[in-house]
Amino acid sequence: MSAQPTDIQPSRPRIRDAEATKGRILDAAKKEFARNGLEGARVDAIALEANANKRMIYHYFESKEKLFQTVLENAYFDIRESEKKLELDSLDPREALERLVRFTWNYYIQNPEFISLVNSENLAQARHLKTSEPVKIVSRRFVGLVDTILKRGVSEGIFRSGIDPVQLNITIAAVSYYYFTNQYTGSIIFERDLMSESAQAERIRFNIDTILRIVCL
C-alpha cells in the first residue's frame, strides 16, 4: 500500500532567508544612496555590500529607481514612527513643541543618511514621493498632530492663533536641516566649528527659542 501524500507546508526558513536578504539589500542601498546619491549609486556596490547578487535585487525591487523609492519611503516611515513615540499629544503644548524641536535636531544628528536621501529626492524633483501614497498619509497625520498641539496652546492662552501647522513644520525642519547641510561651508564663512559640542548646544537652544518665540504669546 503506497504512502498517502501529505500537505506541503510553506518553507519558513526560505521565507526568513528572503526577508533577511531583502533587509540586507535595503541596508546596503541606504548607505550607497546616501553616499553617492541616486544617480551615482551602483547596484553592483549594493549587491556586494549586501552579500547578494544583482539578479536578486532586481527580483525583489525590479529596478534601481524602485529600490531607491523603497529606501526613501522607509526613511520617512522611520522618522514619522519615531515622532509618534514622543507622545506629544500627552504633553503641555509648549513642552510638546520644545520636545519636537529637540527631537528633530537629534534625529538629523543620529541619521545623517536621511538628509542625504532627501537631498537626492529633491534633485530628482520628488518623482518618487509623488507616487508614494503611504508617505503622504503618514505626513498628513503628523501635520494634524502639530495642528492639534497649536490649537491646544491657543485654547490654553499659551500660543497665538492663526499659525499654519505646515509652515511651522517647515520652519522646525529648516532651522536644523540647513545647519547640517551647510556645516562645512558655514564653519569657514562664520569662522567657527559648527559641529563642536559647544556650537551644537548653542544652536539647539537657539532653535528652541526661535520656534517658541514664533508661536508663544
Short mmCIF file of C-alpha atoms in Angstrom, two decimals:
data_model
loop_
_atom_site.label_atom_id
_atom_site.label_comp_id
_atom_site.label_asym_id
_atom_site.label_seq_id
_atom_site.Cartn_x
_atom_site.Cartn_y
_atom_site.Cartn_z
CA MET A 1 0.00 0.00 0.00
CA SER A 2 1.54 3.26 -1.11
CA ALA A 3 2.10 6.14 1.25
CA GLN A 4 -0.55 8.84 1.20
CA PRO A 5 0.57 12.27 0.00
CA THR A 6 0.89 14.84 2.74
CA ASP A 7 0.07 18.54 2.58
CA ILE A 8 3.06 20.60 1.55
CA GLN A 9 3.70 23.33 4.09
CA PRO A 10 5.40 26.61 3.11
CA SER A 11 9.06 26.65 3.88
CA ARG A 12 9.52 29.05 6.76
CA PRO A 13 13.31 29.02 6.59
CA ARG A 14 13.11 30.13 2.96
CA ILE A 15 10.71 32.93 3.87
CA ARG A 16 13.04 34.06 6.66
CA ASP A 17 16.00 33.87 4.31
CA ALA A 18 14.18 36.00 1.73
CA GLU A 19 13.26 38.64 4.30
CA ALA A 20 16.81 38.67 5.65
CA THR A 21 18.18 39.12 2.15
CA LYS A 22 15.78 41.97 1.42
CA GLY A 23 16.76 43.59 4.71
CA ARG A 24 20.47 43.39 3.84
CA ILE A 25 19.78 44.85 0.40
CA LEU A 26 17.83 47.76 1.86
CA ASP A 27 20.52 48.48 4.45
CA ALA A 28 23.22 48.40 1.79
CA ALA A 29 21.14 50.51 -0.59
CA LYS A 30 20.53 53.13 2.09
CA LYS A 31 24.28 53.51 2.59
CA GLU A 32 25.02 53.59 -1.13
CA PHE A 33 22.30 56.10 -1.99
CA ALA A 34 23.24 58.31 0.96
CA ARG A 35 26.90 58.21 -0.01
CA ASN A 36 26.61 58.66 -3.79
CA GLY A 37 23.09 59.90 -4.48
CA LEU A 38 20.54 58.26 -6.73
CA GLU A 39 22.43 58.90 -9.95
CA GLY A 40 25.84 57.91 -8.60
CA ALA A 41 24.74 54.81 -6.70
CA ARG A 42 25.73 51.48 -8.25
CA VAL A 43 23.68 48.31 -8.00
CA ASP A 44 26.92 46.29 -8.12
CA ALA A 45 28.11 48.05 -4.97
CA ILE A 46 24.80 47.42 -3.23
CA ALA A 47 24.93 43.72 -4.13
CA LEU A 48 28.48 43.40 -2.84
CA GLU A 49 27.68 45.17 0.43
CA ALA A 50 24.51 43.10 0.91
CA ASN A 51 26.24 39.80 0.11
CA ALA A 52 23.61 39.28 -2.58
CA ASN A 53 23.62 39.39 -6.37
CA LYS A 54 22.12 41.82 -8.85
CA ARG A 55 19.56 39.27 -10.02
CA MET A 56 18.11 39.08 -6.50
CA ILE A 57 17.96 42.86 -6.25
CA TYR A 58 16.02 43.15 -9.49
CA HIS A 59 13.82 40.22 -8.46
CA TYR A 60 12.78 41.92 -5.22
CA PHE A 61 12.75 45.56 -6.31
CA GLU A 62 12.58 45.49 -10.16
CA SER A 63 14.86 48.49 -10.72
CA LYS A 64 17.28 50.88 -9.05
CA GLU A 65 14.57 53.55 -9.12
CA LYS A 66 12.09 51.37 -7.23
CA LEU A 67 14.79 50.29 -4.79
CA PHE A 68 15.52 53.96 -4.09
CA GLN A 69 11.82 54.65 -3.61
CA THR A 70 11.56 51.84 -1.05
CA VAL A 71 14.61 53.13 0.82
CA LEU A 72 13.20 56.67 0.76
CA GLU A 73 9.77 55.55 1.96
CA ASN A 74 11.32 53.58 4.81
CA ALA A 75 13.31 56.67 5.81
CA TYR A 76 10.14 58.75 6.06
CA PHE A 77 8.28 55.97 7.85
CA ASP A 78 11.11 55.80 10.40
CA ILE A 79 11.09 59.49 11.28
CA ARG A 80 7.29 59.60 11.44
CA GLU A 81 7.20 56.50 13.67
CA SER A 82 9.90 57.97 15.91
CA GLU A 83 7.87 61.19 16.22
CA LYS A 84 4.83 59.16 17.29
CA LYS A 85 6.84 57.71 20.17
CA LEU A 86 7.34 61.22 21.56
CA GLU A 87 3.69 61.15 22.71
CA LEU A 88 3.40 64.86 22.04
CA ASP A 89 -0.36 64.88 22.50
CA SER A 90 0.09 63.96 26.17
CA LEU A 91 2.37 66.92 26.92
CA ASP A 92 1.79 70.55 27.73
CA PRO A 93 1.68 72.37 24.35
CA ARG A 94 4.83 74.40 25.00
CA GLU A 95 6.71 71.32 26.21
CA ALA A 96 5.45 69.34 23.22
CA LEU A 97 6.89 71.83 20.73
CA GLU A 98 10.18 72.02 22.60
CA ARG A 99 10.45 68.23 22.56
CA LEU A 100 9.67 68.14 18.84
CA VAL A 101 12.35 70.72 18.01
CA ARG A 102 14.93 68.89 20.11
CA PHE A 103 13.93 65.53 18.60
CA THR A 104 14.29 66.87 15.03
CA TRP A 105 17.77 68.15 15.79
CA ASN A 106 18.88 64.88 17.38
CA TYR A 107 17.31 62.78 14.63
CA TYR A 108 19.35 64.57 11.98
CA ILE A 109 22.50 64.01 14.01
CA GLN A 110 21.78 60.30 14.51
CA ASN A 111 20.50 59.70 10.96
CA PRO A 112 22.66 61.69 8.54
CA GLU A 113 21.55 59.36 5.74
CA PHE A 114 18.07 60.86 5.99
CA ILE A 115 19.33 64.29 4.96
CA SER A 116 21.31 62.82 2.06
CA LEU A 117 18.31 60.83 0.82
CA VAL A 118 16.04 63.87 0.98
CA ASN A 119 18.65 65.90 -0.93
CA SER A 120 18.74 63.23 -3.64
CA GLU A 121 14.96 63.20 -3.91
CA ASN A 122 14.87 66.98 -4.26
CA LEU A 123 17.40 66.72 -7.10
CA ALA A 124 15.02 64.18 -8.65
CA GLN A 125 12.18 66.72 -8.23
CA ALA A 126 10.38 64.34 -5.85
CA ARG A 127 9.37 61.96 -8.63
CA HIS A 128 9.38 59.01 -6.22
CA LEU A 129 7.37 60.68 -3.46
CA LYS A 130 4.78 61.84 -5.99
CA THR A 131 3.65 58.23 -6.38
CA SER A 132 4.01 57.27 -2.71
CA GLU A 133 0.60 57.49 -1.09
CA PRO A 134 1.76 55.86 2.19
CA VAL A 135 4.29 58.66 2.79
CA LYS A 136 1.61 61.26 2.11
CA ILE A 137 -0.71 59.57 4.60
CA VAL A 138 1.78 59.43 7.49
CA SER A 139 2.85 63.01 6.77
CA ARG A 140 -0.74 64.26 6.88
CA ARG A 141 -1.20 62.56 10.23
CA PHE A 142 1.89 64.29 11.61
CA VAL A 143 0.77 67.70 10.37
CA GLY A 144 -2.57 67.02 12.04
CA LEU A 145 -0.81 66.23 15.31
CA VAL A 146 1.09 69.52 15.24
CA ASP A 147 -2.13 71.35 14.36
CA THR A 148 -3.76 69.81 17.45
CA ILE A 149 -0.87 70.96 19.64
CA LEU A 150 -1.22 74.50 18.27
CA LYS A 151 -4.96 74.53 18.89
CA ARG A 152 -4.48 73.29 22.45
CA GLY A 153 -1.94 76.04 23.02
CA VAL A 154 -4.34 78.66 21.72
CA SER A 155 -7.18 77.40 23.92
CA GLU A 156 -4.90 77.50 26.96
CA GLY A 157 -3.78 81.04 26.20
CA ILE A 158 -0.17 80.00 25.51
CA PHE A 159 0.07 80.26 21.70
CA ARG A 160 -1.15 82.94 19.35
CA SER A 161 -3.83 81.95 16.87
CA GLY A 162 -3.59 81.66 13.11
CA ILE A 163 -0.34 79.69 12.84
CA ASP A 164 -0.26 77.32 9.88
CA PRO A 165 0.98 73.90 11.08
CA VAL A 166 2.58 73.22 7.67
CA GLN A 167 4.60 76.44 7.84
CA LEU A 168 5.62 75.64 11.39
CA ASN A 169 6.73 72.13 10.41
CA ILE A 170 8.80 73.55 7.57
CA THR A 171 10.48 76.01 9.93
CA ILE A 172 11.21 73.39 12.59
CA ALA A 173 12.87 71.20 9.97
CA ALA A 174 14.66 74.10 8.29
CA VAL A 175 16.40 75.54 11.34
CA SER A 176 18.14 72.19 11.85
CA TYR A 177 18.34 70.94 8.25
CA TYR A 178 20.19 73.98 6.93
CA TYR A 179 22.68 73.84 9.78
CA PHE A 180 23.74 70.30 8.91
CA THR A 181 23.66 70.58 5.12
CA ASN A 182 25.89 73.66 5.35
CA GLN A 183 28.10 72.65 8.27
CA TYR A 184 31.33 72.69 6.24
CA THR A 185 30.83 75.93 4.33
CA GLY A 186 29.28 77.56 7.40
CA SER A 187 32.26 76.68 9.55
CA ILE A 188 34.51 78.53 7.10
CA ILE A 189 32.26 81.51 6.44
CA PHE A 190 31.40 82.13 10.10
CA GLU A 191 34.84 81.11 11.36
CA ARG A 192 33.68 78.67 13.99
CA ASP A 193 33.43 74.91 14.22
CA LEU A 194 29.69 74.43 13.82
CA MET A 195 29.92 70.77 14.80
CA SER A 196 31.76 71.26 18.08
CA GLU A 197 29.82 70.24 21.18
CA SER A 198 29.54 73.82 22.40
CA ALA A 199 28.34 75.07 19.00
CA GLN A 200 25.72 72.34 18.74
CA ALA A 201 24.46 73.02 22.27
CA GLU A 202 24.21 76.73 21.47
CA ARG A 203 22.37 76.00 18.24
CA ILE A 204 19.70 73.73 19.70
CA ARG A 205 18.99 76.32 22.39
CA PHE A 206 18.63 78.93 19.66
CA ASN A 207 16.33 76.67 17.62
CA ILE A 208 14.02 76.03 20.56
CA ASP A 209 13.93 79.73 21.47
CA THR A 210 13.21 80.66 17.85
CA ILE A 211 10.24 78.30 17.49
CA LEU A 212 8.74 79.24 20.85
CA ARG A 213 9.03 82.95 20.04
CA ILE A 214 7.15 82.32 16.80
CA VAL A 215 4.19 80.62 18.46
CA CYS A 216 4.02 81.93 22.02
CA LEU A 217 2.07 84.98 23.10
#
